CSV table of C-alpha atoms and ligand atoms in Angstrom, one decimal:
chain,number,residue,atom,x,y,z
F,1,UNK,CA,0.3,-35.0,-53.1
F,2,UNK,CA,2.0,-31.7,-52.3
F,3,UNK,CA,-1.2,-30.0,-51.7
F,4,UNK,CA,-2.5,-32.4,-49.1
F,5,UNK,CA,0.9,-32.6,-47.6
F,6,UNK,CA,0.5,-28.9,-47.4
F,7,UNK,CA,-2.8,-29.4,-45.6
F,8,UNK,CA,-1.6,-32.1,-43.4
F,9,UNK,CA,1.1,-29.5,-42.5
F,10,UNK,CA,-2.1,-26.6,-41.9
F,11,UNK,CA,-3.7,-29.0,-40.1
F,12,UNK,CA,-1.1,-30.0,-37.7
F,13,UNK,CA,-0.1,-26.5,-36.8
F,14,UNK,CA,-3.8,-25.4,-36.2
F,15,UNK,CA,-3.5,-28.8,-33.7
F,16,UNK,CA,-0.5,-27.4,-32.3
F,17,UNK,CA,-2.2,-23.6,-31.5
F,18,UNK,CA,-5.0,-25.4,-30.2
F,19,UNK,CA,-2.6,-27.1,-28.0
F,20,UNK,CA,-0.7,-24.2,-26.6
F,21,UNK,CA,-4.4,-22.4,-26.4
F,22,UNK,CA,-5.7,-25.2,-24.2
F,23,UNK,CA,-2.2,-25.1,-21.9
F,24,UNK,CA,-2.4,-21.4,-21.6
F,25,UNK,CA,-5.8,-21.6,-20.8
F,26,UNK,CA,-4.9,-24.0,-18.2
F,27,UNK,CA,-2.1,-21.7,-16.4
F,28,UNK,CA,-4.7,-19.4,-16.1
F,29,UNK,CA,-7.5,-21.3,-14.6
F,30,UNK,CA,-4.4,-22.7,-12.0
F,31,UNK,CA,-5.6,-20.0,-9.8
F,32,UNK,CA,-8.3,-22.0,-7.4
F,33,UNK,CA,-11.6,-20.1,-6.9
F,34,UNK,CA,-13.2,-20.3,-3.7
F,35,UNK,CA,-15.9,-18.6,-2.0
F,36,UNK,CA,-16.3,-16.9,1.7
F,37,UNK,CA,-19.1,-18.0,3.9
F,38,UNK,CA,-21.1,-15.1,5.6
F,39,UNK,CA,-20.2,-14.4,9.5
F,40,UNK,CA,-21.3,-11.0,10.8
F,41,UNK,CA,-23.6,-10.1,8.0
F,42,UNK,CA,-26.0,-6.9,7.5
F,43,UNK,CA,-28.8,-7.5,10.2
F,44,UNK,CA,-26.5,-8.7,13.1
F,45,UNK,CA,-23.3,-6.6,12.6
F,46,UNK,CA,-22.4,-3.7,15.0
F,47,UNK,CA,-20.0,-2.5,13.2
F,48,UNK,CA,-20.1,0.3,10.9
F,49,UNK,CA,-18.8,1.1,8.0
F,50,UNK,CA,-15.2,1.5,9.0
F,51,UNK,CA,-14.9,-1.6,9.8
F,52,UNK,CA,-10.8,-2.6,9.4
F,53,UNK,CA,-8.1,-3.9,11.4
F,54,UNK,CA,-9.1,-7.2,11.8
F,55,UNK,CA,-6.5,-8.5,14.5
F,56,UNK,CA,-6.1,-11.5,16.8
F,57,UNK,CA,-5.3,-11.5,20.3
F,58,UNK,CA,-3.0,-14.1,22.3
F,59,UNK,CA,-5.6,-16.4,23.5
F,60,UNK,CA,-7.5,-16.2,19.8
F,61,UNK,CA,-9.9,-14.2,19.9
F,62,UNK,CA,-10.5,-12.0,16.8
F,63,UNK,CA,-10.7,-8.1,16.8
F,64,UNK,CA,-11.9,-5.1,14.4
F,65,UNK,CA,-11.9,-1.3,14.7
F,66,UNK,CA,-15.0,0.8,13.8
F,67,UNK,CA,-17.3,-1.0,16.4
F,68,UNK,CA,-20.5,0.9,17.0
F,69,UNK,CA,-21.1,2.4,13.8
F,70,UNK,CA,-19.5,5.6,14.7
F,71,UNK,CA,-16.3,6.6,12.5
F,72,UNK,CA,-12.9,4.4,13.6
F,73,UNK,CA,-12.6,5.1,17.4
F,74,UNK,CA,-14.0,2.3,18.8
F,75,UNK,CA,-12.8,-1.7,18.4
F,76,UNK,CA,-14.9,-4.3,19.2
F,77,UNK,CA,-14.7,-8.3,18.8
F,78,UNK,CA,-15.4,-9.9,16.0
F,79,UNK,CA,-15.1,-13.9,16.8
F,80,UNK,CA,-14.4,-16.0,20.7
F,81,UNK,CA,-11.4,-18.6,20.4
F,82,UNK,CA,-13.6,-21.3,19.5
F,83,UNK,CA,-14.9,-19.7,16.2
F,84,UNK,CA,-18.0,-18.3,17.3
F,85,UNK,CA,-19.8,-14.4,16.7
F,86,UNK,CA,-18.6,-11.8,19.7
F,87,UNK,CA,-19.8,-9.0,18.9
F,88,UNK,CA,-18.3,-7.1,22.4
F,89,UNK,CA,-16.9,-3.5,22.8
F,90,UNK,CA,-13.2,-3.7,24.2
F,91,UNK,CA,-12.1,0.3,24.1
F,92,UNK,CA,-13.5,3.6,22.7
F,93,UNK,CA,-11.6,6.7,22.4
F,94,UNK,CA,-13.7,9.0,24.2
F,95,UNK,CA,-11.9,12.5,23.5
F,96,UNK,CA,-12.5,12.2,19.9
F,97,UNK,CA,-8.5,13.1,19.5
F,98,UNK,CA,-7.8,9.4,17.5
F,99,UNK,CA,-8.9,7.2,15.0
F,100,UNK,CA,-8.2,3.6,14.3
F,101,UNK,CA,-7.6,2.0,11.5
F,102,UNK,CA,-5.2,-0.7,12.0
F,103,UNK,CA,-4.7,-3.5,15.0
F,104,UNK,CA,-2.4,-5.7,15.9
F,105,UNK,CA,-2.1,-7.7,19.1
F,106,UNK,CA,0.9,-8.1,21.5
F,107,UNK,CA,1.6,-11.4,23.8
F,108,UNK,CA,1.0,-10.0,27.6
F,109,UNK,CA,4.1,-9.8,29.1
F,110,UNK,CA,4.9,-11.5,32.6
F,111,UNK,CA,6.4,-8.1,33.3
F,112,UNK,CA,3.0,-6.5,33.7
F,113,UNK,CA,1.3,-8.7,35.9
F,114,UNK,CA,-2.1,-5.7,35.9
F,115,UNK,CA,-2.5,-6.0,32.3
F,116,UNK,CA,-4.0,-9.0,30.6
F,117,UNK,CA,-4.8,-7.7,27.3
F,118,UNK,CA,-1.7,-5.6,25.0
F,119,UNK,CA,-1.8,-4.3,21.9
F,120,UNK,CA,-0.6,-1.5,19.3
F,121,UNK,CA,-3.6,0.3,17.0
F,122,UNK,CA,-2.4,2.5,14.3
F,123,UNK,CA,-3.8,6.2,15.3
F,124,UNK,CA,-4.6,8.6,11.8
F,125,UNK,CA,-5.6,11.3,14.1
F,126,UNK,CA,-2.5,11.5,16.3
F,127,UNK,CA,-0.2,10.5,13.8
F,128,UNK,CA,1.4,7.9,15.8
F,129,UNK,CA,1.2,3.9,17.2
F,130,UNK,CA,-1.2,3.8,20.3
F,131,UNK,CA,-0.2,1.1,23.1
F,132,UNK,CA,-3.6,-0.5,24.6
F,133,UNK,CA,-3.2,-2.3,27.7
F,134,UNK,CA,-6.0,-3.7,29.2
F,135,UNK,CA,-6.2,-4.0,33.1
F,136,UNK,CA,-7.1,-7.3,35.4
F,137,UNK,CA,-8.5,-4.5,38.0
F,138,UNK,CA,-11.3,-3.2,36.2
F,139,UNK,CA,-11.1,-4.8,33.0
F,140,UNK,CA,-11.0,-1.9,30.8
F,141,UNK,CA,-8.3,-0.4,28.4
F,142,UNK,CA,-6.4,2.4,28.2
F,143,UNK,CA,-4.1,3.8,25.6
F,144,UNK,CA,-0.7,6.1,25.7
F,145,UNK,CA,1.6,6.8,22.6
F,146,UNK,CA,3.9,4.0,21.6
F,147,UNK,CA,5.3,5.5,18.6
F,148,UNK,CA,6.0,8.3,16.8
F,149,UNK,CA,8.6,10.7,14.9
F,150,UNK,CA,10.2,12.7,17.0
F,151,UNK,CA,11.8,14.8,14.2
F,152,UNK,CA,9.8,18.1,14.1
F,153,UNK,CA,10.2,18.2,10.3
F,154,UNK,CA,8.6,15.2,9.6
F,155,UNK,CA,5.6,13.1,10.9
F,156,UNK,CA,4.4,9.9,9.8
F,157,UNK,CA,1.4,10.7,7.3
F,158,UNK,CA,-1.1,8.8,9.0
F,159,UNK,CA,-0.2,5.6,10.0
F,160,UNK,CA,-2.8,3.8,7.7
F,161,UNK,CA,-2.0,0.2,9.1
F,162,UNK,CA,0.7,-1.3,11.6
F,163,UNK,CA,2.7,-4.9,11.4
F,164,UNK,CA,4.4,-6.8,14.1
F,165,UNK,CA,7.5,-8.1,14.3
F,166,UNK,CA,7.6,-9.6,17.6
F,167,UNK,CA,10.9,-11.8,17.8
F,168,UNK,CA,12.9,-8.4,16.8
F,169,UNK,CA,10.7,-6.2,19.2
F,170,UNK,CA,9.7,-4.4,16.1
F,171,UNK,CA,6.8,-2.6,14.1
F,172,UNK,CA,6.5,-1.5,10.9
F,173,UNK,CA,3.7,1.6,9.4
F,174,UNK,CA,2.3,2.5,6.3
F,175,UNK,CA,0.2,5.7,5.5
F,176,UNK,CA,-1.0,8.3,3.0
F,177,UNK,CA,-2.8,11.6,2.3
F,178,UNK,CA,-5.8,9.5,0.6
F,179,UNK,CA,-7.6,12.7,0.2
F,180,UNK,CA,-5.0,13.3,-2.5
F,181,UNK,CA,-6.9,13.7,-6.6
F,182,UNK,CA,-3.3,12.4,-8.0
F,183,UNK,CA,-0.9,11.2,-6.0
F,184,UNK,CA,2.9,10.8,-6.3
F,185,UNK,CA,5.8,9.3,-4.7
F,186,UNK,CA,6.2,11.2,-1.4
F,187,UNK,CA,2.4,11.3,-0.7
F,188,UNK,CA,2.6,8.0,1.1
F,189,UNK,CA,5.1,6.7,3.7
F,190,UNK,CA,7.3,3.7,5.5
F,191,UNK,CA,8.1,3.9,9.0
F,192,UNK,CA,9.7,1.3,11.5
F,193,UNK,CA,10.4,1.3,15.9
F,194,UNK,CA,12.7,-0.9,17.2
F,195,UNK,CA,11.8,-1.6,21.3
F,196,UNK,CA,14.1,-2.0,23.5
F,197,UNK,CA,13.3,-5.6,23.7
F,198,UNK,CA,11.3,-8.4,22.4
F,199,UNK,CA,7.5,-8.7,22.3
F,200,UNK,CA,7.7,-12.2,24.0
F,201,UNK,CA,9.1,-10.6,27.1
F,202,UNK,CA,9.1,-6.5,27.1
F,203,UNK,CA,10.2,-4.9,30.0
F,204,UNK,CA,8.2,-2.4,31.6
F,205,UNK,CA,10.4,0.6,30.5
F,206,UNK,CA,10.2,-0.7,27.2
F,207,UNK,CA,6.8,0.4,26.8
F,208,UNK,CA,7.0,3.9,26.2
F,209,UNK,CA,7.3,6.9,23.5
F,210,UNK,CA,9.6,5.5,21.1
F,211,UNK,CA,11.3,7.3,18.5
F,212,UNK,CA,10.1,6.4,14.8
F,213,UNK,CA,12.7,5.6,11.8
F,214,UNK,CA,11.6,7.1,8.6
F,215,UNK,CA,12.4,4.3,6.1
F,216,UNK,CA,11.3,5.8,3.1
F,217,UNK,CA,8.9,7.8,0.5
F,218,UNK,CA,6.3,5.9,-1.6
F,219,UNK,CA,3.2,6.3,-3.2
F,220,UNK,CA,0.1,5.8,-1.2
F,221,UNK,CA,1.2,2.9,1.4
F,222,UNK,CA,-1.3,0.8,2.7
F,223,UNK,CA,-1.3,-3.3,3.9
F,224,UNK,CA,2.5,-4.2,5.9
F,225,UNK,CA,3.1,-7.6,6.9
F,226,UNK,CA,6.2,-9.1,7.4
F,227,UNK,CA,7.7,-12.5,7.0
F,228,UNK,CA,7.4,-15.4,9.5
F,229,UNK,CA,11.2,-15.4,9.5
F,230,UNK,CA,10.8,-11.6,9.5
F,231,UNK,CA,13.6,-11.1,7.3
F,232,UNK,CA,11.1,-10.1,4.7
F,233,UNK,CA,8.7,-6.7,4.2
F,234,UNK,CA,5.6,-6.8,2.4
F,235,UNK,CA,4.1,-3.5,1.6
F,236,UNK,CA,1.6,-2.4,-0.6
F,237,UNK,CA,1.7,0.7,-3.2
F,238,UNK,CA,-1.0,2.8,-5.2
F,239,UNK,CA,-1.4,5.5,-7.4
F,240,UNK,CA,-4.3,7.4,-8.2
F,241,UNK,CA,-4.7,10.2,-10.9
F,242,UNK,CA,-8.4,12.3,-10.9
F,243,UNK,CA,-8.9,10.4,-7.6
F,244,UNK,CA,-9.0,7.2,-9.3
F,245,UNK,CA,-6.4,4.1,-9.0
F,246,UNK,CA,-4.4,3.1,-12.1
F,247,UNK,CA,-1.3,1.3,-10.3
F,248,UNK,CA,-1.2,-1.1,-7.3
F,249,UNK,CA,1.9,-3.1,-6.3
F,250,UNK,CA,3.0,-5.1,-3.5
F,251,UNK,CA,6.9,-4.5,-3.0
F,252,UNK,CA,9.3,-7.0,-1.3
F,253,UNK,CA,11.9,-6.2,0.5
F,254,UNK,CA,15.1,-7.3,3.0
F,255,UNK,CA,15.0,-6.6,6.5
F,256,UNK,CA,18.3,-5.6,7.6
F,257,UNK,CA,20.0,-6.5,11.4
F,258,UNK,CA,18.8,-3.1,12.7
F,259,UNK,CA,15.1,-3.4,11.4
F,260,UNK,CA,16.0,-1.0,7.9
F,261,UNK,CA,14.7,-2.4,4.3
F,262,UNK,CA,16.7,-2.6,1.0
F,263,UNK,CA,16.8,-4.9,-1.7
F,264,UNK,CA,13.4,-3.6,-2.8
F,265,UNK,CA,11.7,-5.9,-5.8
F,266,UNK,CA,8.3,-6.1,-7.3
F,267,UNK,CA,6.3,-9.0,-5.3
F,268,UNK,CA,3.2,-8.9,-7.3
F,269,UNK,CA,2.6,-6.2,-10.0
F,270,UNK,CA,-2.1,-6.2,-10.5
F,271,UNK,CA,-1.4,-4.6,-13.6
F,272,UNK,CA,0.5,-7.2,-14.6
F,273,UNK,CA,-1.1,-10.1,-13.1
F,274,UNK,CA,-4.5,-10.1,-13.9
F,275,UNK,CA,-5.1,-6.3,-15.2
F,276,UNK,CA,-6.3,-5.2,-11.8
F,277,UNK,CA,-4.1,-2.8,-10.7
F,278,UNK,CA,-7.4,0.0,-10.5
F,279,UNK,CA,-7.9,-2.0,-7.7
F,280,UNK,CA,-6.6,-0.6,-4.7
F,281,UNK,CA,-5.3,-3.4,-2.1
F,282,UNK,CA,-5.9,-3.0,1.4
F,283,UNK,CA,-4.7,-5.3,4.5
F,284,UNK,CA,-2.0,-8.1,3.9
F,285,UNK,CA,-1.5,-10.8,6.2
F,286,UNK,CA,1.1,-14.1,6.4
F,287,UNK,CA,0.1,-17.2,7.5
F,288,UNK,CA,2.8,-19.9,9.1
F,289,UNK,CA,4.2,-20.7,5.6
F,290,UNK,CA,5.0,-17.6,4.9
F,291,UNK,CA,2.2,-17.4,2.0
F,292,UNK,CA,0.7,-13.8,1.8
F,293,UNK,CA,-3.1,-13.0,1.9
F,294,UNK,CA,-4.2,-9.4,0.5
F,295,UNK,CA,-7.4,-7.8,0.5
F,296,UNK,CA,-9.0,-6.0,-2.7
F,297,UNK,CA,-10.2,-3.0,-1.9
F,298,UNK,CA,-13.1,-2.6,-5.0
F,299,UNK,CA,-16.8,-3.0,-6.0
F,300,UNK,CA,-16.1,-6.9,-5.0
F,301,UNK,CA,-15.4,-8.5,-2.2
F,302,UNK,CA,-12.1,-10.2,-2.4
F,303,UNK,CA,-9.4,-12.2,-1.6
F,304,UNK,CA,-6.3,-13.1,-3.0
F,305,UNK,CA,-3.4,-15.5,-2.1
F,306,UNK,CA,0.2,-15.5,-3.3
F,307,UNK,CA,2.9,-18.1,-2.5
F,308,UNK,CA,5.8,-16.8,-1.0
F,309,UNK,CA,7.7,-16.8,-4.6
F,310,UNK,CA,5.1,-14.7,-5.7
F,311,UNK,CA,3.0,-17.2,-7.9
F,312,UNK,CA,-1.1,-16.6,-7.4
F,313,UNK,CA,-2.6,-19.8,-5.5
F,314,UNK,CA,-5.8,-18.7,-4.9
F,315,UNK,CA,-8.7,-16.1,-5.2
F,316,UNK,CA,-12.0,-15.9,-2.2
F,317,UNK,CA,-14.7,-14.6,-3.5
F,318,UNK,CA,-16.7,-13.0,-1.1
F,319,UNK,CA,-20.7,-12.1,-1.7
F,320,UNK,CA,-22.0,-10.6,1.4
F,321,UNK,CA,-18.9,-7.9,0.9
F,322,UNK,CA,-17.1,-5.1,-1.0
F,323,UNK,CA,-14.5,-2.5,-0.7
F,324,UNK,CA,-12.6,-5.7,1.6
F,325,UNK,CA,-10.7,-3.8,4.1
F,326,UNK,CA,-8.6,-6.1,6.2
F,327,UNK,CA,-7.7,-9.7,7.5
F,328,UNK,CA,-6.5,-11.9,10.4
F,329,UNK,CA,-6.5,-15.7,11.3
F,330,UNK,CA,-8.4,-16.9,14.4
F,331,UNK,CA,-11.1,-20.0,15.5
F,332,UNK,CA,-10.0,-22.8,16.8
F,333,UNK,CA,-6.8,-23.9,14.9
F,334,UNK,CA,-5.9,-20.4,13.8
F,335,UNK,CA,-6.8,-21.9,10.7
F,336,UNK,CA,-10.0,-19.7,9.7
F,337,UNK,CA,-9.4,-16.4,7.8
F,338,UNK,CA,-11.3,-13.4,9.1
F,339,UNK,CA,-12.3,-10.9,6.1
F,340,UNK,CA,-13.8,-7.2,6.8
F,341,UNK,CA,-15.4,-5.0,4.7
F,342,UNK,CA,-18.9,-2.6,3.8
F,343,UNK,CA,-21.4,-4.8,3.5
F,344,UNK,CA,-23.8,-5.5,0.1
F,345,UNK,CA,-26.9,-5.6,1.7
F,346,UNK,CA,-26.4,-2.2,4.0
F,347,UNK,CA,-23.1,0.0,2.8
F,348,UNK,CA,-23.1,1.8,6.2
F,349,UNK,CA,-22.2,-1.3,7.7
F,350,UNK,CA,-19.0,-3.7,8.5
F,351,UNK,CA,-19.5,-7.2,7.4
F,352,UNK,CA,-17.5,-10.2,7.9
F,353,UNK,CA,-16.5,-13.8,6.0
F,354,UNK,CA,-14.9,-16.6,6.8
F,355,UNK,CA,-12.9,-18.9,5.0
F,356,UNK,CA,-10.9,-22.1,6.2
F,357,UNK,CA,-7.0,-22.5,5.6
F,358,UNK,CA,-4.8,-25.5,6.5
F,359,UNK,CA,-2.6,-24.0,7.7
F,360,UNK,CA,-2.7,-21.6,10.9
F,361,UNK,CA,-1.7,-17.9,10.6
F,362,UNK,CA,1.6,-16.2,11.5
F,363,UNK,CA,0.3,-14.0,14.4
F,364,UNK,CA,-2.1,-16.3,15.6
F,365,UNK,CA,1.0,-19.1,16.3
F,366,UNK,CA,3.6,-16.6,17.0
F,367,UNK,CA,1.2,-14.9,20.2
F,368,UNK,CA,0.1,-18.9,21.0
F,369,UNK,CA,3.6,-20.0,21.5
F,370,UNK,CA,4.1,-16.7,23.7
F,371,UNK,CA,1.8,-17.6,25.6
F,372,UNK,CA,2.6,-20.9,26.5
F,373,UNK,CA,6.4,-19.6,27.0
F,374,UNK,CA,4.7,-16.7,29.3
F,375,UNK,CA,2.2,-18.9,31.2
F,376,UNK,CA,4.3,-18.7,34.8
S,1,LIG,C1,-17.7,-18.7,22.3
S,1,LIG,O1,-19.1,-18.3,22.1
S,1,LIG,C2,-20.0,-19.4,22.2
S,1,LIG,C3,-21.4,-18.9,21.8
S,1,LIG,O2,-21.6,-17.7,22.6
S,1,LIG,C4,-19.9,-20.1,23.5
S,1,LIG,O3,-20.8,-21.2,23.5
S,1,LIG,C5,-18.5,-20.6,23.8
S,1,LIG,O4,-18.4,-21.1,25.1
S,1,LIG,C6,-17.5,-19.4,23.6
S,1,LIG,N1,-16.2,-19.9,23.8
S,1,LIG,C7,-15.3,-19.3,24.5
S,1,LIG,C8,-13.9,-20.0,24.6
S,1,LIG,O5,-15.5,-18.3,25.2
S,2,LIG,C1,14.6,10.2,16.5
S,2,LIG,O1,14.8,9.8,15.2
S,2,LIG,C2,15.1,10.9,14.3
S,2,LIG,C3,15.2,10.3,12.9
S,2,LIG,O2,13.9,9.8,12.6
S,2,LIG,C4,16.5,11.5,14.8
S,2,LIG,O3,16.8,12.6,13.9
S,2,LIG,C5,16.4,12.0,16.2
S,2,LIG,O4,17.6,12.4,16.7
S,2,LIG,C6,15.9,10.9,17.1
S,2,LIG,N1,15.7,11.4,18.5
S,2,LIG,C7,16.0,10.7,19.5
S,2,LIG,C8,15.6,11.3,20.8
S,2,LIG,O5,16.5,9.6,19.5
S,3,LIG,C1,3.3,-2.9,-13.6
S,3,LIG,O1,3.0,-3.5,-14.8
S,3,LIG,C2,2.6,-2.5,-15.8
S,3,LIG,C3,2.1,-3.3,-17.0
S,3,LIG,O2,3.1,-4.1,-17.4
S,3,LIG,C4,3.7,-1.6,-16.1
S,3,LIG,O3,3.3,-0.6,-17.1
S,3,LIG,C5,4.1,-0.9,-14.8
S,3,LIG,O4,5.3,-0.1,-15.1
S,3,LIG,C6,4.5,-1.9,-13.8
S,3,LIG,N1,4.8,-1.2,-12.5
S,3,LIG,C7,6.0,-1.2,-11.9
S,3,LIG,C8,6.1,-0.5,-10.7
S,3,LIG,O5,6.9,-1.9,-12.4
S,4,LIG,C1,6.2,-21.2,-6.8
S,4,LIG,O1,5.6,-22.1,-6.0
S,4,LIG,C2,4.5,-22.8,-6.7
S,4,LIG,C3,3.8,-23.6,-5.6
S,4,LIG,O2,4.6,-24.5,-4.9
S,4,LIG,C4,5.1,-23.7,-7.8
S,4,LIG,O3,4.1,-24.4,-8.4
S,4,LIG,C5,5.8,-22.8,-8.7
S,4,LIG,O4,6.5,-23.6,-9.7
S,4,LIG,C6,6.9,-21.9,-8.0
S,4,LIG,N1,7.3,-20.9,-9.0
S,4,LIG,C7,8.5,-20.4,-9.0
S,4,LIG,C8,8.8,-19.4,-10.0
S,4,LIG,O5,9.4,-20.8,-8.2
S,5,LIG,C1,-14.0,-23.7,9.8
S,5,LIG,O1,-13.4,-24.6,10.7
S,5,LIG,C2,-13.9,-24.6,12.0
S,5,LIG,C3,-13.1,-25.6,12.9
S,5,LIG,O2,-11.8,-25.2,13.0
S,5,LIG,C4,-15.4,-25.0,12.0
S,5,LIG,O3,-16.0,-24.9,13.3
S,5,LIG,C5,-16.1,-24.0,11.1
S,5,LIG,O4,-17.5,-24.4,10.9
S,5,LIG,C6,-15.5,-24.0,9.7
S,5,LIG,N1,-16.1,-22.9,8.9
S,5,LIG,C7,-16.4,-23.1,7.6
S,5,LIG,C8,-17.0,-21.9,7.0
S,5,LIG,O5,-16.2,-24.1,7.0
């Protein structure tokens, strides 16, 4: 009798591990898998393989930097407003003095009735923000310095990638000395300019040379986006030792009235989450919800999704692609999710997937409603 009571007790806690096995199991299969489908692949791309910045501009079409297969200078089209493969040059940098490697579009202002076409493109070689405006006249686009430090003791280490703020007529930079073996904190950077007024209707003097705010040291700084609201700052954070990633963390953080951070916490630790933090992260991108796409920067394409409490929604596999770059929304309802990176089938060369949201992206609605505000 006391023996199989015993067992009956053995038994039922063996059910009970089996239980909490099976629900722990189930947390972790939460996280929906999904996979990209192909959109510039291998034999049609024109891109090479610094392919990054993915960006959208006001009236949806979708952009990328490293167009023509040589280095980061030139950007080129990625997708129309209706979805479709544009593969078209918009602007080169022909004195070989800057290199792009992030994008992000500005509504046209009805301040400057010449240009049809603004936008800011972080510039590694001139260590500063690069304003492109493109004109009706001839249709083609020029750049001048938006951005930078102005303090002679200290220039913005690259910038690696750029974020808009447009209701506070702000941006936001990260950067890095990636060619550091191991790096620590002060080898990557956070930088912020305020304009003088909003993106929705800058003023003509508003446009030039303005003076960067250091906001801080980090380790190697790479994807910024900020919140719909934009009272939030999303920036990524790696450190390498022998050249080789061990940590990766997005960080979280308040935006103050006069565009500085505090409140810093841990958004997602990859260490943490899913043992990935070897993986370095590369673009991040909102959409109108305020959930937070990031790129995975490894021998995978990648994906990932976090809601805006931090919990991991969803992961998009992506087979045509690795070392993802960067990300934007675009197509028709601002609803499809543009994903760069080297592609599988030929490494010297930028590839692109697509994947289909519900929901539209943050820049893609923020420079749509401009532009109905704008339209005269
Ligand atoms: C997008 O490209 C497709 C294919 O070239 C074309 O049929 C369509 O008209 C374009 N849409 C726009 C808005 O330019
Ligand atoms: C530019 O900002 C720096 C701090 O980053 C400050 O020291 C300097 O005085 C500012 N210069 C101008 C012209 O505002
Ligand atoms: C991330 O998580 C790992 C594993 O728990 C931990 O060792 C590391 O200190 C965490 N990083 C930060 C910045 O908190
Ligand atoms: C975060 O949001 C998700 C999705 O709505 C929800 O399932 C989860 O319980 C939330 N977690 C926290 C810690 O609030
Ligand atoms: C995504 O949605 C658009 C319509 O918004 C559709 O044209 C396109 O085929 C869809 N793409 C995929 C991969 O499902």
């Amino acid at each position: 009798m006391g023996e199989s009571k015993k067992e009956t007790g053995m038994l039922l806690l063996l059910l009970l591990q089996a239980l909490v096995m099976a629900s722990e199991l189930q947390t972790a299969s939460a996280v929906e898998t999904v996979v990209g489908t192909p959109f510039i692949t291998a034999s049609t791309s024109q891109f090479g393989l610094g392919i990054e910045g993915v960006a959208v501009d006001q009236l949806g079409n979708v952009y990328a930097v490293g167009f023509s297969g040589d280095g980061t200078s030139g950007i080129g089209s990625v997708a129309n407003s209706t979805g479709e493969v544009m593969q078209k040059l918009l602007t080169k940098d022909q004195t070989g003095l800057s290199s792009f490697n992030g994008l992000r579009f500005l509504p046209a202002s009805p301040n400057l009735p010449n240009f049809d076409l603004r936008a800011v493109a972080a510039d590694v070689k001139r260590n500063s923000v690069v304003l492109l405006l493109r004109s009706k006249r001839d249709h083609r686009t020029r750049g001048s310095t938006f951005c930078k430090s102005n303090d002679a003791s200290r220039h913005m280490k690259q910038p690696n990638d750029v974020a808009v703020a447009p209701r506070s007529g702000r941006i936001y930079m990260s950067g890095g000395d990636y060619g550091k073996v191991n790096t620590v904190v002060g080898d990557g950077d956070l930088w912020m300019c305020q304009a003088k007024s909003p993106f929705t209707e800058t003023a003509v003097d508003g446009l030039g040379d303005l003076n960067a705010t250091f906001l801080g040291h980090f380790g190697l700084t790479n994807g910024i986006e900020v919140s719909p609201d934009e009272k939030t700052l999303y920036l990524t954070e790696s450190f390498h030792v022998a050249a080789e990633p061990y940590s990766n963390i997005i960080w979280k953080f308040d935006i103050d009235e006069n565009g500085g951070v505090h409140n810093r916490q841990i958004f997602v630790n990859f260490t943490q989450l899913d043992d990935s933090g070897w993986v370095d992260l590369d673009g991040i991108r909102t959409d109108v919800e305020g959930n937070l796409f990031v790129t995975k920067n490894g021998l995978f394409g990648q994906t990932d999704k976090f809601h805006p409490n931090g919990t991991h929604l969803l992961t998009i596999q992506l087979p045509t692609i690795f070392e993802t770059t960067n990300l934007e929304f675009g197509g028709p309802e601002g609803k499809t999710l543009y994903m760069s990176g080297k592609c599988i089938d030929d490494p010297d060369r930028g590839c692109v997937e697509v994947w289909n949201s519900t929901v539209p992206g943050r820049a893609w609605n923020e420079l749509r409603s401009s532009s109905v505000t704008n339209t005269p």
